[in-house]
Amino acid sequence: QVQLVESGGGLVQAGGSLRLSCAASRTFFSISVMGWYRQAPGKQRELVATISSDGRTNYADSVKGRFTISRDNAKSTAYLQMNSLAPDDTAVYYCRQIYGSGTYWGQGTQVTVSS
């Protein structure tokens, strides 16, 4: 059973930073694609960033240069460092693990950016 647990969300002022963590079960973590997604109220869930098993990264245009995704295979944990946060970044952030035909989601963590 794959379980993902996000943490690190909270309330921050515009211009501030947060670091999200996604603790995953060890099963297949090192060979999984890990991703961060977000869903703002009234909007569809959207891709924020992904990182492949060999460390290749991909970012949404809206976060390029501000957010950094990383992973620590020894800890089975993925991270999202978020800098220069803006009110438009307010959303529930979800972690996703993709392995083969399987995809798993965490429960989400709220990020609120005040102006």
mmCIF file of N, CA and C in Angstrom, residues 46-87:
data_model
loop_
_atom_site.group_PDB
_atom_site.id
_atom_site.type_symbol
_atom_site.label_atom_id
_atom_site.label_comp_id
_atom_site.label_asym_id
_atom_site.label_seq_id
_atom_site.Cartn_x
_atom_site.Cartn_y
_atom_site.Cartn_z
ATOM 1 N N GLU A 46 -3.832 21.527 -11.063
ATOM 2 C CA GLU A 46 -2.846 21.778 -12.100
ATOM 3 C C GLU A 46 -1.464 21.312 -11.670
ATOM 4 N N LEU A 47 -0.667 20.997 -12.672
ATOM 5 C CA LEU A 47 0.708 20.575 -12.432
ATOM 6 C C LEU A 47 1.540 21.758 -11.950
ATOM 7 N N VAL A 48 2.355 21.508 -10.941
ATOM 8 C CA VAL A 48 3.324 22.507 -10.483
ATOM 9 C C VAL A 48 4.723 22.113 -10.942
ATOM 10 N N ALA A 49 5.121 20.886 -10.609
ATOM 11 C CA ALA A 49 6.465 20.434 -10.964
ATOM 12 C C ALA A 49 6.540 18.921 -10.855
ATOM 13 N N THR A 50 7.427 18.332 -11.642
ATOM 14 C CA THR A 50 7.692 16.902 -11.545
ATOM 15 C C THR A 50 9.197 16.668 -11.537
ATOM 16 N N ILE A 51 9.577 15.516 -10.991
ATOM 17 C CA ILE A 51 10.970 15.114 -11.005
ATOM 18 C C ILE A 51 11.015 13.617 -11.300
ATOM 19 N N SER A 52 11.827 13.248 -12.271
ATOM 20 C CA SER A 52 11.913 11.846 -12.663
ATOM 21 C C SER A 52 12.844 11.089 -11.726
ATOM 22 N N SER A 53 12.918 9.792 -11.950
ATOM 23 C CA SER A 53 13.772 8.968 -11.099
ATOM 24 C C SER A 53 15.243 9.324 -11.245
ATOM 25 N N ASP A 54 15.619 9.873 -12.401
ATOM 26 C CA ASP A 54 17.023 10.261 -12.596
ATOM 27 C C ASP A 54 17.249 11.756 -12.410
ATOM 28 N N GLY A 55 16.256 12.433 -11.827
ATOM 29 C CA GLY A 55 16.453 13.814 -11.420
ATOM 30 C C GLY A 55 16.070 14.888 -12.413
ATOM 31 N N ARG A 56 15.527 14.501 -13.546
ATOM 32 C CA ARG A 56 15.082 15.509 -14.497
ATOM 33 C C ARG A 56 13.831 16.198 -13.965
ATOM 34 N N THR A 57 13.801 17.508 -14.124
ATOM 35 C CA THR A 57 12.692 18.281 -13.571
ATOM 36 C C THR A 57 11.890 18.979 -14.666
ATOM 37 N N ASN A 58 10.650 19.260 -14.321
ATOM 38 C CA ASN A 58 9.749 19.967 -15.220
ATOM 39 C C ASN A 58 8.882 20.882 -14.367
ATOM 40 N N TYR A 59 8.672 22.113 -14.842
ATOM 41 C CA TYR A 59 7.925 23.089 -14.056
ATOM 42 C C TYR A 59 6.829 23.760 -14.891
ATOM 43 N N ALA A 60 5.765 24.126 -14.217
ATOM 44 C CA ALA A 60 4.771 24.986 -14.846
ATOM 45 C C ALA A 60 5.401 26.361 -15.062
ATOM 46 N N ASP A 61 5.015 27.007 -16.135
ATOM 47 C CA ASP A 61 5.589 28.324 -16.441
ATOM 48 C C ASP A 61 5.387 29.310 -15.294
ATOM 49 N N SER A 62 4.281 29.167 -14.596
ATOM 50 C CA SER A 62 3.941 30.133 -13.548
ATOM 51 C C SER A 62 4.861 30.051 -12.337
ATOM 52 N N VAL A 63 5.612 28.961 -12.201
ATOM 53 C CA VAL A 63 6.467 28.810 -11.022
ATOM 54 C C VAL A 63 7.953 28.735 -11.374
ATOM 55 N N LYS A 64 8.282 28.718 -12.636
ATOM 56 C CA LYS A 64 9.684 28.638 -13.037
ATOM 57 C C LYS A 64 10.484 29.790 -12.443
ATOM 58 N N GLY A 65 11.638 29.443 -11.903
ATOM 59 C CA GLY A 65 12.493 30.455 -11.295
ATOM 60 C C GLY A 65 12.147 30.766 -9.853
ATOM 61 N N ARG A 66 11.012 30.283 -9.380
ATOM 62 C CA ARG A 66 10.607 30.534 -7.989
ATOM 63 C C ARG A 66 10.537 29.250 -7.166
ATOM 64 N N PHE A 67 10.105 28.163 -7.784
ATOM 65 C CA PHE A 67 9.934 26.893 -7.088
ATOM 66 C C PHE A 67 11.019 25.915 -7.540
ATOM 67 N N THR A 68 11.411 25.042 -6.620
ATOM 68 C CA THR A 68 12.378 24.000 -6.930
ATOM 69 C C THR A 68 11.899 22.677 -6.355
ATOM 70 N N ILE A 69 11.802 21.679 -7.214
ATOM 71 C CA ILE A 69 11.435 20.337 -6.772
ATOM 72 C C ILE A 69 12.713 19.517 -6.606
ATOM 73 N N SER A 70 12.727 18.671 -5.590
ATOM 74 C CA SER A 70 13.884 17.811 -5.363
ATOM 75 C C SER A 70 13.410 16.524 -4.700
ATOM 76 N N ARG A 71 14.324 15.585 -4.576
ATOM 77 C CA ARG A 71 13.978 14.315 -3.951
ATOM 78 C C ARG A 71 15.179 13.758 -3.219
ATOM 79 N N ASP A 72 14.890 13.010 -2.183
ATOM 80 C CA ASP A 72 15.917 12.298 -1.416
ATOM 81 C C ASP A 72 15.489 10.841 -1.373
ATOM 82 N N ASN A 73 16.094 10.035 -2.221
ATOM 83 C CA ASN A 73 15.671 8.630 -2.313
ATOM 84 C C ASN A 73 15.967 7.864 -1.026
ATOM 85 N N ALA A 74 17.017 8.244 -0.326
ATOM 86 C CA ALA A 74 17.354 7.561 0.925
ATOM 87 C C ALA A 74 16.265 7.755 1.976
ATOM 88 N N LYS A 75 15.579 8.898 1.895
ATOM 89 C CA LYS A 75 14.506 9.190 2.850
ATOM 90 C C LYS A 75 13.123 8.969 2.256
ATOM 91 N N SER A 76 13.073 8.555 1.000
ATOM 92 C CA SER A 76 11.781 8.363 0.306
ATOM 93 C C SER A 76 10.909 9.607 0.426
ATOM 94 N N THR A 77 11.524 10.751 0.197
ATOM 95 C CA THR A 77 10.837 12.022 0.380
ATOM 96 C C THR A 77 11.089 12.938 -0.808
ATOM 97 N N ALA A 78 10.031 13.610 -1.225
ATOM 98 C CA ALA A 78 10.132 14.635 -2.253
ATOM 99 C C ALA A 78 9.856 15.989 -1.604
ATOM 100 N N TYR A 79 10.450 17.024 -2.191
ATOM 101 C CA TYR A 79 10.327 18.363 -1.618
ATOM 102 C C TYR A 79 9.907 19.365 -2.694
ATOM 103 N N LEU A 80 9.304 20.444 -2.224
ATOM 104 C CA LEU A 80 9.020 21.570 -3.101
ATOM 105 C C LEU A 80 9.393 22.836 -2.342
ATOM 106 N N GLN A 81 10.498 23.442 -2.744
ATOM 107 C CA GLN A 81 10.910 24.712 -2.170
ATOM 108 C C GLN A 81 10.227 25.819 -2.941
ATOM 109 N N MET A 82 9.481 26.644 -2.235
ATOM 110 C CA MET A 82 8.708 27.705 -2.873
ATOM 111 C C MET A 82 9.195 29.054 -2.360
ATOM 112 N N ASN A 83 9.719 29.856 -3.267
ATOM 113 C CA ASN A 83 10.211 31.190 -2.927
ATOM 114 C C ASN A 83 9.396 32.250 -3.649
ATOM 115 N N SER A 84 9.521 33.474 -3.193
ATOM 116 C CA SER A 84 8.816 34.605 -3.812
ATOM 117 C C SER A 84 7.331 34.285 -3.999
ATOM 118 N N LEU A 85 6.730 33.779 -2.963
ATOM 119 C CA LEU A 85 5.319 33.376 -3.052
ATOM 120 C C LEU A 85 4.418 34.581 -3.271
ATOM 121 N N ALA A 86 3.361 34.348 -4.024
ATOM 122 C CA ALA A 86 2.385 35.381 -4.357
ATOM 123 C C ALA A 86 0.987 34.882 -3.997
ATOM 124 N N PRO A 87 0.042 35.794 -3.826
ATOM 125 C CA PRO A 87 -1.330 35.360 -3.499
ATOM 126 C C PRO A 87 -1.895 34.336 -4.484
#
